[in-house]
CSV table of C-alpha atoms in Angstrom, one decimal:
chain,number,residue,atom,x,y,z
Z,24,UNK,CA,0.0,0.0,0.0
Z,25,UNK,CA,1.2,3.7,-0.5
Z,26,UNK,CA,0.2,6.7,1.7
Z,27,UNK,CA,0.5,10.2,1.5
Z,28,UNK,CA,3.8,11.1,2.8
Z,29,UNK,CA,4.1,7.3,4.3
Z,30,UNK,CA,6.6,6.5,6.4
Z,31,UNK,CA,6.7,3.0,7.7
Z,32,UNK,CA,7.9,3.7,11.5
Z,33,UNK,CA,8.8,0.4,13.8
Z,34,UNK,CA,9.5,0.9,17.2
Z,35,UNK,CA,13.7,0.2,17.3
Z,36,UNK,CA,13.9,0.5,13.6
Z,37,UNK,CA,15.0,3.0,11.0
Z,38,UNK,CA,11.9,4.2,9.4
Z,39,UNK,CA,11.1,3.3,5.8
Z,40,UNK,CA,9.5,5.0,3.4
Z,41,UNK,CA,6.8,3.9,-0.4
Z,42,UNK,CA,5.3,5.9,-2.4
Z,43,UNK,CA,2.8,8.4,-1.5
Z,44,UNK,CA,-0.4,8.3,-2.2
Z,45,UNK,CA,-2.5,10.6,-4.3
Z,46,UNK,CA,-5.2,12.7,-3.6
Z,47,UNK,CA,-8.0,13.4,-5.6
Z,48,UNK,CA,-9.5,16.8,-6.9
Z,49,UNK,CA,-11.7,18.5,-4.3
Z,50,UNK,CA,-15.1,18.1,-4.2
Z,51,UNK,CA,-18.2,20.8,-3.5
Z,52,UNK,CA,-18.7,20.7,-0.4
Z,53,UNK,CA,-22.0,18.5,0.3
Z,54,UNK,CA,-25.1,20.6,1.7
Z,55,UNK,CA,-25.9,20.1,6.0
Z,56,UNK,CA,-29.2,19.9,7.5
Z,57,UNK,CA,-30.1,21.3,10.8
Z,58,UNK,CA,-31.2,18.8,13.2
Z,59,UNK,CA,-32.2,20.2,16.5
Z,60,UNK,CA,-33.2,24.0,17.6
Z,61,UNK,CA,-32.2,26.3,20.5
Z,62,UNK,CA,-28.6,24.4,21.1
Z,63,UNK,CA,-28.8,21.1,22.3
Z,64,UNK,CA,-27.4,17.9,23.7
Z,65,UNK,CA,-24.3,16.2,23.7
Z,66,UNK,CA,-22.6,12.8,22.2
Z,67,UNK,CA,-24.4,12.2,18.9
Z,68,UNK,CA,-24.3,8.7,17.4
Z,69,UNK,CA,-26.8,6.5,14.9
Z,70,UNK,CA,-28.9,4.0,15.4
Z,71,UNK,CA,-27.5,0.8,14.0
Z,72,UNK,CA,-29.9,1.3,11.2
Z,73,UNK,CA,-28.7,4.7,10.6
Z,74,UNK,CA,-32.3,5.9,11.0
Z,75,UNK,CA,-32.3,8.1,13.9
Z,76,UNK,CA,-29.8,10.3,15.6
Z,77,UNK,CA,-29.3,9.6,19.4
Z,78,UNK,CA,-27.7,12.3,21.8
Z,79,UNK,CA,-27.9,12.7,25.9
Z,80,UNK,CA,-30.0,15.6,26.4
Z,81,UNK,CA,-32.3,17.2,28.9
Z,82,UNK,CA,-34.5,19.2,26.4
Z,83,UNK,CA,-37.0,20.6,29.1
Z,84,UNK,CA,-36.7,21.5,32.2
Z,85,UNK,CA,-39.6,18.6,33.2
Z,86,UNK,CA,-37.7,16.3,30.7
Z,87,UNK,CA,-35.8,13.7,32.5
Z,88,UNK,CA,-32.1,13.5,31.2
Z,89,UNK,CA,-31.4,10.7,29.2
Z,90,UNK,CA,-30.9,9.3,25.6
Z,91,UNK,CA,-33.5,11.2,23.2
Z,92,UNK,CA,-33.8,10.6,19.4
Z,93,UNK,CA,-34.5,12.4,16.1
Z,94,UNK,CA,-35.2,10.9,13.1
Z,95,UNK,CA,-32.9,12.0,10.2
Z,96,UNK,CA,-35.8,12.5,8.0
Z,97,UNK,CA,-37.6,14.7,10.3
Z,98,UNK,CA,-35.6,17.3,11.1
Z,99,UNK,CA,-36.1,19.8,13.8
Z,100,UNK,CA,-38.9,17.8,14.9
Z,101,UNK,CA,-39.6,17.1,18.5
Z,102,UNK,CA,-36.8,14.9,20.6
Z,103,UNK,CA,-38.0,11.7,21.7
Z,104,UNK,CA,-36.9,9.9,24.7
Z,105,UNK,CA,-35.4,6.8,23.8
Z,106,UNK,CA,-33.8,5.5,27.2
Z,107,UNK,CA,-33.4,6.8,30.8
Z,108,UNK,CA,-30.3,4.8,30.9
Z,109,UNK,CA,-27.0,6.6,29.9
Z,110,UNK,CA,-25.0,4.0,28.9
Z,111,UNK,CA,-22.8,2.7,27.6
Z,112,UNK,CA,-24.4,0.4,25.5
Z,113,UNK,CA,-23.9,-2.9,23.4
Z,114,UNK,CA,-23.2,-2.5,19.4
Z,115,UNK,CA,-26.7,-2.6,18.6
Z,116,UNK,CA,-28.4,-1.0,21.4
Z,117,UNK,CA,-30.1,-3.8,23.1
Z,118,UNK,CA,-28.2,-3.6,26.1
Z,119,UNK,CA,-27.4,-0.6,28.8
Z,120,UNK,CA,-24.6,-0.9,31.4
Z,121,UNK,CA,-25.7,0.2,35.3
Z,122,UNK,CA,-22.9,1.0,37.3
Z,123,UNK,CA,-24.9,1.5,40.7
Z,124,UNK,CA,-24.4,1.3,44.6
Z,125,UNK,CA,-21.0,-0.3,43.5
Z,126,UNK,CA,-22.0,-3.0,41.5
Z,127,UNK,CA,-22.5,-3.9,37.5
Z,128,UNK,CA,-26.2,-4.0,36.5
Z,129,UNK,CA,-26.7,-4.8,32.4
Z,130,UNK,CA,-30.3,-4.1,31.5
Z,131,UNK,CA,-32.0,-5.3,28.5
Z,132,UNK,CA,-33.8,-2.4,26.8
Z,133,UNK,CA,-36.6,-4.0,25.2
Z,134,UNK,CA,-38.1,-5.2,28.1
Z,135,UNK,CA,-36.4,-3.8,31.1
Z,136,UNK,CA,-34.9,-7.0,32.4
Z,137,UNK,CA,-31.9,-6.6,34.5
Z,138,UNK,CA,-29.3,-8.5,35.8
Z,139,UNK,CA,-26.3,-8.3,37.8
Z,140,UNK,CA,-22.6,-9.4,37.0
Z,141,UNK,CA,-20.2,-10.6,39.9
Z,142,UNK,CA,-17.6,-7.9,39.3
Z,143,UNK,CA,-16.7,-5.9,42.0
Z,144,UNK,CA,-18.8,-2.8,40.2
Z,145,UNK,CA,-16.2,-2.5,37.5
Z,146,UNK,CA,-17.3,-1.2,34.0
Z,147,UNK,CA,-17.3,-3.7,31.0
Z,148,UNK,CA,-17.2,-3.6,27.4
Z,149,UNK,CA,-19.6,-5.6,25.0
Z,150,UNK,CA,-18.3,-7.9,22.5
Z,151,UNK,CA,-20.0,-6.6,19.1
Z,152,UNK,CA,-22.6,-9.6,18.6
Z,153,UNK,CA,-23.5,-8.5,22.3
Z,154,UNK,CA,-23.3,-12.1,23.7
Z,155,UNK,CA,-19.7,-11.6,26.0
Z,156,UNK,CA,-18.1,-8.9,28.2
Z,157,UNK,CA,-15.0,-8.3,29.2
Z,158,UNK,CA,-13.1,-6.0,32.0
Z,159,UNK,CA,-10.4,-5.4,33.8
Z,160,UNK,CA,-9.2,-6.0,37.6
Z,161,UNK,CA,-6.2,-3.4,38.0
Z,162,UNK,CA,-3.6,-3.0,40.7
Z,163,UNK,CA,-4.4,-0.5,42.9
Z,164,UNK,CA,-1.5,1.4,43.9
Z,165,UNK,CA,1.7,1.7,41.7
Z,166,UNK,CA,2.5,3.6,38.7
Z,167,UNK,CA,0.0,3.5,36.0
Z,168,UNK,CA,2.5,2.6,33.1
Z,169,UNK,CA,3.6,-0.5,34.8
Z,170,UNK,CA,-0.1,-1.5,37.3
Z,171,UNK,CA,-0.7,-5.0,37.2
Z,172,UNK,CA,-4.2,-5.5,34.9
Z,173,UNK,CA,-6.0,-9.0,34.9
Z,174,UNK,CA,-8.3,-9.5,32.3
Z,175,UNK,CA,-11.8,-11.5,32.7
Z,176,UNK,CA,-14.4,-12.3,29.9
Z,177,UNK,CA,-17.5,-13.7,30.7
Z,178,UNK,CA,-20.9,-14.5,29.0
Z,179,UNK,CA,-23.2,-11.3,28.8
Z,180,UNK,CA,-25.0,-12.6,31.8
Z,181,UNK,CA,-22.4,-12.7,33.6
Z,182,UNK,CA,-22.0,-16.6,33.4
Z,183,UNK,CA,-18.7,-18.7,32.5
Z,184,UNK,CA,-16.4,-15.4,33.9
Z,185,UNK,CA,-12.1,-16.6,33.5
Z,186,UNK,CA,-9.2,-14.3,33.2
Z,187,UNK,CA,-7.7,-14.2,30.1
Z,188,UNK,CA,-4.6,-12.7,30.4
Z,189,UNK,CA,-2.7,-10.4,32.5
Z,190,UNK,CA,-0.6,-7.2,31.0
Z,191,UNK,CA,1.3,-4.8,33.0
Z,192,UNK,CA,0.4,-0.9,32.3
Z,193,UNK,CA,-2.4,-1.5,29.6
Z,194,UNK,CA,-5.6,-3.7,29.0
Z,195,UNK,CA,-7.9,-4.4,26.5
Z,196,UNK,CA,-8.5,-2.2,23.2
Z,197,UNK,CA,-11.6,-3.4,22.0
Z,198,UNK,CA,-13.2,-6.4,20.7
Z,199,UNK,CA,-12.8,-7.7,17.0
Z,200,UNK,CA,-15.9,-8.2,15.1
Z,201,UNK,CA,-15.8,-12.2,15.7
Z,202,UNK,CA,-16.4,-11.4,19.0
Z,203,UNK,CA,-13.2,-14.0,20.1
Z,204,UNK,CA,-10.6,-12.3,19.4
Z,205,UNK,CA,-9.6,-9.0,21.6
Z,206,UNK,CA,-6.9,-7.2,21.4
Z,207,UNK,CA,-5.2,-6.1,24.2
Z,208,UNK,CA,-1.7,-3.9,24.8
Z,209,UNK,CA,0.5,-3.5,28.0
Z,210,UNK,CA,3.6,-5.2,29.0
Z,211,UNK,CA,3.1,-9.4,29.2
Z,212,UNK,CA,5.5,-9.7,32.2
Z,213,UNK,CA,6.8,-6.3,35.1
Z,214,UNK,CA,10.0,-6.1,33.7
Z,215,UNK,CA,9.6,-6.0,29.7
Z,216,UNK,CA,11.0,-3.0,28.7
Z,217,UNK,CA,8.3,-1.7,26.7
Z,218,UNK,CA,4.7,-2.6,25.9
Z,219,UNK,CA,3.1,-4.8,23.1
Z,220,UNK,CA,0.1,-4.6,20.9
Z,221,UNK,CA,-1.4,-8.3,20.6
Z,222,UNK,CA,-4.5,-10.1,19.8
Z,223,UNK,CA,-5.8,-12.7,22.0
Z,224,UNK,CA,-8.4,-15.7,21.3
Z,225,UNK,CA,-10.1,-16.0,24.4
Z,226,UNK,CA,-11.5,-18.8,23.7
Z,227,UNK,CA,-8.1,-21.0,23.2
Z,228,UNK,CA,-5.7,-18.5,25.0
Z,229,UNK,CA,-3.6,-18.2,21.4
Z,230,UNK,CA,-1.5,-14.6,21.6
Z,231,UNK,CA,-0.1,-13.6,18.6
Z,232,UNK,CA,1.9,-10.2,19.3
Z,233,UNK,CA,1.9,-7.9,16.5
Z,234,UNK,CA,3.9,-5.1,17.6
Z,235,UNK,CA,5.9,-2.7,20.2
Z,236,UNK,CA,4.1,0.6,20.5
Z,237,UNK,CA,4.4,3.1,23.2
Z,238,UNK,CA,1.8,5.4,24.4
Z,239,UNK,CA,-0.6,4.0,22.1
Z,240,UNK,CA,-4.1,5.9,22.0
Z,241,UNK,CA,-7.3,6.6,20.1
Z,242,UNK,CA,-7.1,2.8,18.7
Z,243,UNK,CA,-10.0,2.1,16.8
Z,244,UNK,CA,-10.7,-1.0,15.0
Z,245,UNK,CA,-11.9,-1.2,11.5
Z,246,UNK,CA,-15.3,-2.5,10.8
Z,247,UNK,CA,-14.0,-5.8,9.5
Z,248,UNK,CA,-11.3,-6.0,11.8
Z,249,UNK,CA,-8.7,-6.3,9.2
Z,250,UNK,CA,-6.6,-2.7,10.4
Z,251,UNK,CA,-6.4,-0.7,13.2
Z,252,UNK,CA,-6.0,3.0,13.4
Z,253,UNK,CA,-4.3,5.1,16.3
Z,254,UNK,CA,-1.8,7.7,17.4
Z,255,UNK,CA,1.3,7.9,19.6
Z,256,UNK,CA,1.5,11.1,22.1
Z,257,UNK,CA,4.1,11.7,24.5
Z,258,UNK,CA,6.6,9.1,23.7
Z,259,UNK,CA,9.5,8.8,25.2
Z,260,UNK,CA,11.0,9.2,21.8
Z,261,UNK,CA,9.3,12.0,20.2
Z,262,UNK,CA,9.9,11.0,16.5
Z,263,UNK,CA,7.2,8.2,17.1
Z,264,UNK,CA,4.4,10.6,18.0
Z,265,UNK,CA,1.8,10.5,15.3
Z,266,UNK,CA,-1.1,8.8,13.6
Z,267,UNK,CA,-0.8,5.2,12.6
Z,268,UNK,CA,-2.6,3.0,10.5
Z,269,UNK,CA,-1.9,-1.6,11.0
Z,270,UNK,CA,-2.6,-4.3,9.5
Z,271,UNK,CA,-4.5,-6.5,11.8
Z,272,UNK,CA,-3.9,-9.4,9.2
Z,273,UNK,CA,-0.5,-9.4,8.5
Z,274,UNK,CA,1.9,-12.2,10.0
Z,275,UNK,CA,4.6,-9.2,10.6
Z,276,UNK,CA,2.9,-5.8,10.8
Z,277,UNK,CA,4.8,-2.5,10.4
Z,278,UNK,CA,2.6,0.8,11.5
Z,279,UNK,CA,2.0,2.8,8.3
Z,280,UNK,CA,2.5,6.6,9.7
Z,281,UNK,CA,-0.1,8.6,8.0
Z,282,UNK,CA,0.6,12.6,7.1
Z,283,UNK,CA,-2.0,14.0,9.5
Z,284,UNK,CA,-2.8,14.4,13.6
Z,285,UNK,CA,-6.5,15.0,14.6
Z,286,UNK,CA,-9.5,13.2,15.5
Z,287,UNK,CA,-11.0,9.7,12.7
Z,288,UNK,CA,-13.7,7.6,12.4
Z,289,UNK,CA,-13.9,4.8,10.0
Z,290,UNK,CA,-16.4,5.2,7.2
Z,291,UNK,CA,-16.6,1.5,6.0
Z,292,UNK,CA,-13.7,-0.9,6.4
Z,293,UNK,CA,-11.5,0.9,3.3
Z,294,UNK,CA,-12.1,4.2,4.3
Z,295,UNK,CA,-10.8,6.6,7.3
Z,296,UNK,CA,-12.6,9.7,7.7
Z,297,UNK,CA,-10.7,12.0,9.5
Z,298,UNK,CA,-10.2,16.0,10.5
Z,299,UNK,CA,-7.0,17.5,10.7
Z,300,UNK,CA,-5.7,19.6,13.7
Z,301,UNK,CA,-5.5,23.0,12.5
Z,302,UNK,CA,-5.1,25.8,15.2
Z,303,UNK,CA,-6.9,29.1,13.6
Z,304,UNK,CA,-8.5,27.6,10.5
Z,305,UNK,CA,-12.3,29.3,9.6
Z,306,UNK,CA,-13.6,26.0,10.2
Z,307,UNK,CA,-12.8,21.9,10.0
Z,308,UNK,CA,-11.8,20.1,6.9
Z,309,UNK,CA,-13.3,16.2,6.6
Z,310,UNK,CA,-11.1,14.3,4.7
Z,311,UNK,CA,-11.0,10.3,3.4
Z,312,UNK,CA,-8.4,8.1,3.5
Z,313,UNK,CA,-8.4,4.4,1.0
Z,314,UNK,CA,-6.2,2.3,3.1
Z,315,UNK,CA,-5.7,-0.1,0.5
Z,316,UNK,CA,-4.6,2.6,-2.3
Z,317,UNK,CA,-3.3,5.6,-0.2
Z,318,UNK,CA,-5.6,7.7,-2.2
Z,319,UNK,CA,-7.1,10.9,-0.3
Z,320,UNK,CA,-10.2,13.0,-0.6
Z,321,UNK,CA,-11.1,16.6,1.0
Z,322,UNK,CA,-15.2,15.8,1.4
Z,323,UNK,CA,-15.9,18.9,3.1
Z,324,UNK,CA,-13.5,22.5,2.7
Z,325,UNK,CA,-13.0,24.8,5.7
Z,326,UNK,CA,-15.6,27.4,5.7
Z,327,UNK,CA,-15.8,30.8,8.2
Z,328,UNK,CA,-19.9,30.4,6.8
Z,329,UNK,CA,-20.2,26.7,7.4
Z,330,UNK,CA,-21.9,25.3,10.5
Z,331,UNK,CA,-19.0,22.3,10.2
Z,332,UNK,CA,-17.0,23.1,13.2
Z,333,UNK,CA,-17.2,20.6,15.7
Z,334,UNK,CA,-17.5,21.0,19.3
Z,335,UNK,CA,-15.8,18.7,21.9
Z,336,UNK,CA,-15.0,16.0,19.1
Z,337,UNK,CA,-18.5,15.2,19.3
Z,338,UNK,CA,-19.5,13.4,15.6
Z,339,UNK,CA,-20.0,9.9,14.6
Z,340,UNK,CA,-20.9,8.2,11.0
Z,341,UNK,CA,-23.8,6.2,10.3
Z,342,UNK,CA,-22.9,2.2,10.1
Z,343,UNK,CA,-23.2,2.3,6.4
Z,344,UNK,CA,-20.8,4.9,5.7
Z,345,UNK,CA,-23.6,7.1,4.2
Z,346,UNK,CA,-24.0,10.4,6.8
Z,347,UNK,CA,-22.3,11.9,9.2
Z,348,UNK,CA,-23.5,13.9,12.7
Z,349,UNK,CA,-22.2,16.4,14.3
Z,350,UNK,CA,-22.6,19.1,16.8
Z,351,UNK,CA,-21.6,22.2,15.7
Z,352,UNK,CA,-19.1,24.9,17.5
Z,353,UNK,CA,-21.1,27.5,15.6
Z,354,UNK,CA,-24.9,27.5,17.3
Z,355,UNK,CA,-24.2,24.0,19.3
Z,356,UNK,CA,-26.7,22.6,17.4
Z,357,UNK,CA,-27.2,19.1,15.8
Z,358,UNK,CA,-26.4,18.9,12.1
Z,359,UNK,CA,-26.5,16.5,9.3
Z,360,UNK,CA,-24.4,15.7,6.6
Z,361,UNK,CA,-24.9,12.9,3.5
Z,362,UNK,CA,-21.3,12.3,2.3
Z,363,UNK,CA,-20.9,12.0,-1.3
């Protein structure tokens, strides 16, 4: 693959370098649509059949808070309360978590039910076909880079809960979409001298370690699980801070630096949305990455007249890559975009 200014960067390695990438010629910027009135809400995201726009809001002073709804096809039209519960939920919105009086309550939305899991009250995350959860016991005293962090997954219920692995200064980053795999960072044993990026069957134990990264953050897995994007701050070497694209798949992965710092979002499992950090711009740029070809697109221009600045990094894309939400700087107000 080639990539805009690519720079193939491995931790203890001289960097290498491929062909850049492309980019293509601008587009018009698409047109937005106004969602909500009277600023509004935080934390947009879709439905998982990109139907509605959900957002925590209180939108009267009788309204209880919660997570209301607008359907994209009725703009500006009254809020509707969609859940008390704040979340966070499974994939597909059938389940809430309930951290209460110390302990972990999972509710099922549809018809209430609740149940508790034997955790100590510690948060989980849902695998993405909502059936397992996994979380993390950590050390409680000691530095946070080096904190010893045992790792249990269980059945949604609760049921069948093992430790999976232990790491030392890290945990787990997020389920793949086969919902057996997990991949996890941290240092395997105290006195490793850095940390490792690995992915971890829990059903067999297999560990297959993919690479050294320090300082890892932002990773976020692509739909099908084949790459993984993220960026490096505050490394101990400083020529390692930056954005990073990796191959999930590949027996030997090298991080693919990318030419840009700011915030992404995976439009389908090819394509990276992503804004670039620019300190005194009129507005935010959206831009598209092909990770297979390198190719990039500007989708929307910076525009003093646009209501595309976003507030507080709060914007998410519908599951089938087809729109994109956001709350805008400008009026704080919901907004809609259909991406070309």
């Amino acid at each position: 693959m080639g990539f805009a200014s690519a720079a193939l960067v491995v931790s203890n390695a001289a960097a290498q370098t491929r062909p850049a990438g492309s980019a293509s010629a601008p587009r018009p910027s698409p047109a937005f649509t106004q969602l909500t009135d009277d600023g509004c809400c935080t934390q947009p995201f879709f439905s998982a059949d990109g139907h509605h726009v959900l957002f925590l809001d209180k939108p009267t002073a009788t309204a209880p808070v919660g997570i209301w709804s607008v359907a994209v096809d009725a703009p500006l039209s009254p809020p509707t309360l969609f859940t008390e519960r704040l979340g966070p939920f499974s994939r597909d919105l059938s389940l809430a978590l309930d951290l209460q009086n110390g302990q972990t309550v999972i509710e099922r939305l549809r018809d209430g039910k609740r149940w508790t899991v034997n955790n100590g009250g510690r948060p989980v995350i849902f695998s993405l076909d909502s059936k397992r959860i996994v979380w993390t016991v950590l050390q409680e005293v000691g530095g946070f880079d080096v904190r010893r962090a045992q790792i249990y997954v269980a059945d949604v219920d609760g049921r069948n809960a093992r430790r999976v692995a232990t790491r030392f200064g890290g945990g787990p980053l997020g389920w793949l979409p086969d919902s057996k795999h997990l991949l996890i960072g941290g240092r395997a044993n105290h006195n490793d001298p850095g940390p490792t990026l690995s992915v971890l069957n829990v059903d067999t134990g297999a560990l297959r370690d993919l690479v050294a990264v320090e300082r890892l953050r932002g990773a976020s897995i692509s739909p099908d699980g084949r790459m993984l994007a993220y960026f490096v701050a505050q490394a101990r070497d400083a020529s390692q801070n930056g954005m990073y694209l990796l191959d999930l798949t590949h027996p030997s992965p090298v991080p693919q630096r990318l030419n840009f710092f700011g915030a992404f979002r995976w439009r389908d499992a090819r394509r990276l949305l992503y804004i670039p950090l620019r300190p005194g711009a009129p507005g935010d740029e959206l831009w598209q990455l092909d990770v297979a070809t390198g190719r990039t697109e500007r989708l929307i221009a910076a525009d003093a007249g646009s209501p595309f600045k976003i507030a507080n990094g709060d914007w998410d894309v519908a599951r089938d890559g087809s729109k994109l939400v956001f709350l805008s700087a400008r009026d704080r107000n919901l907004w809609l975009v259909t991406l070309p």
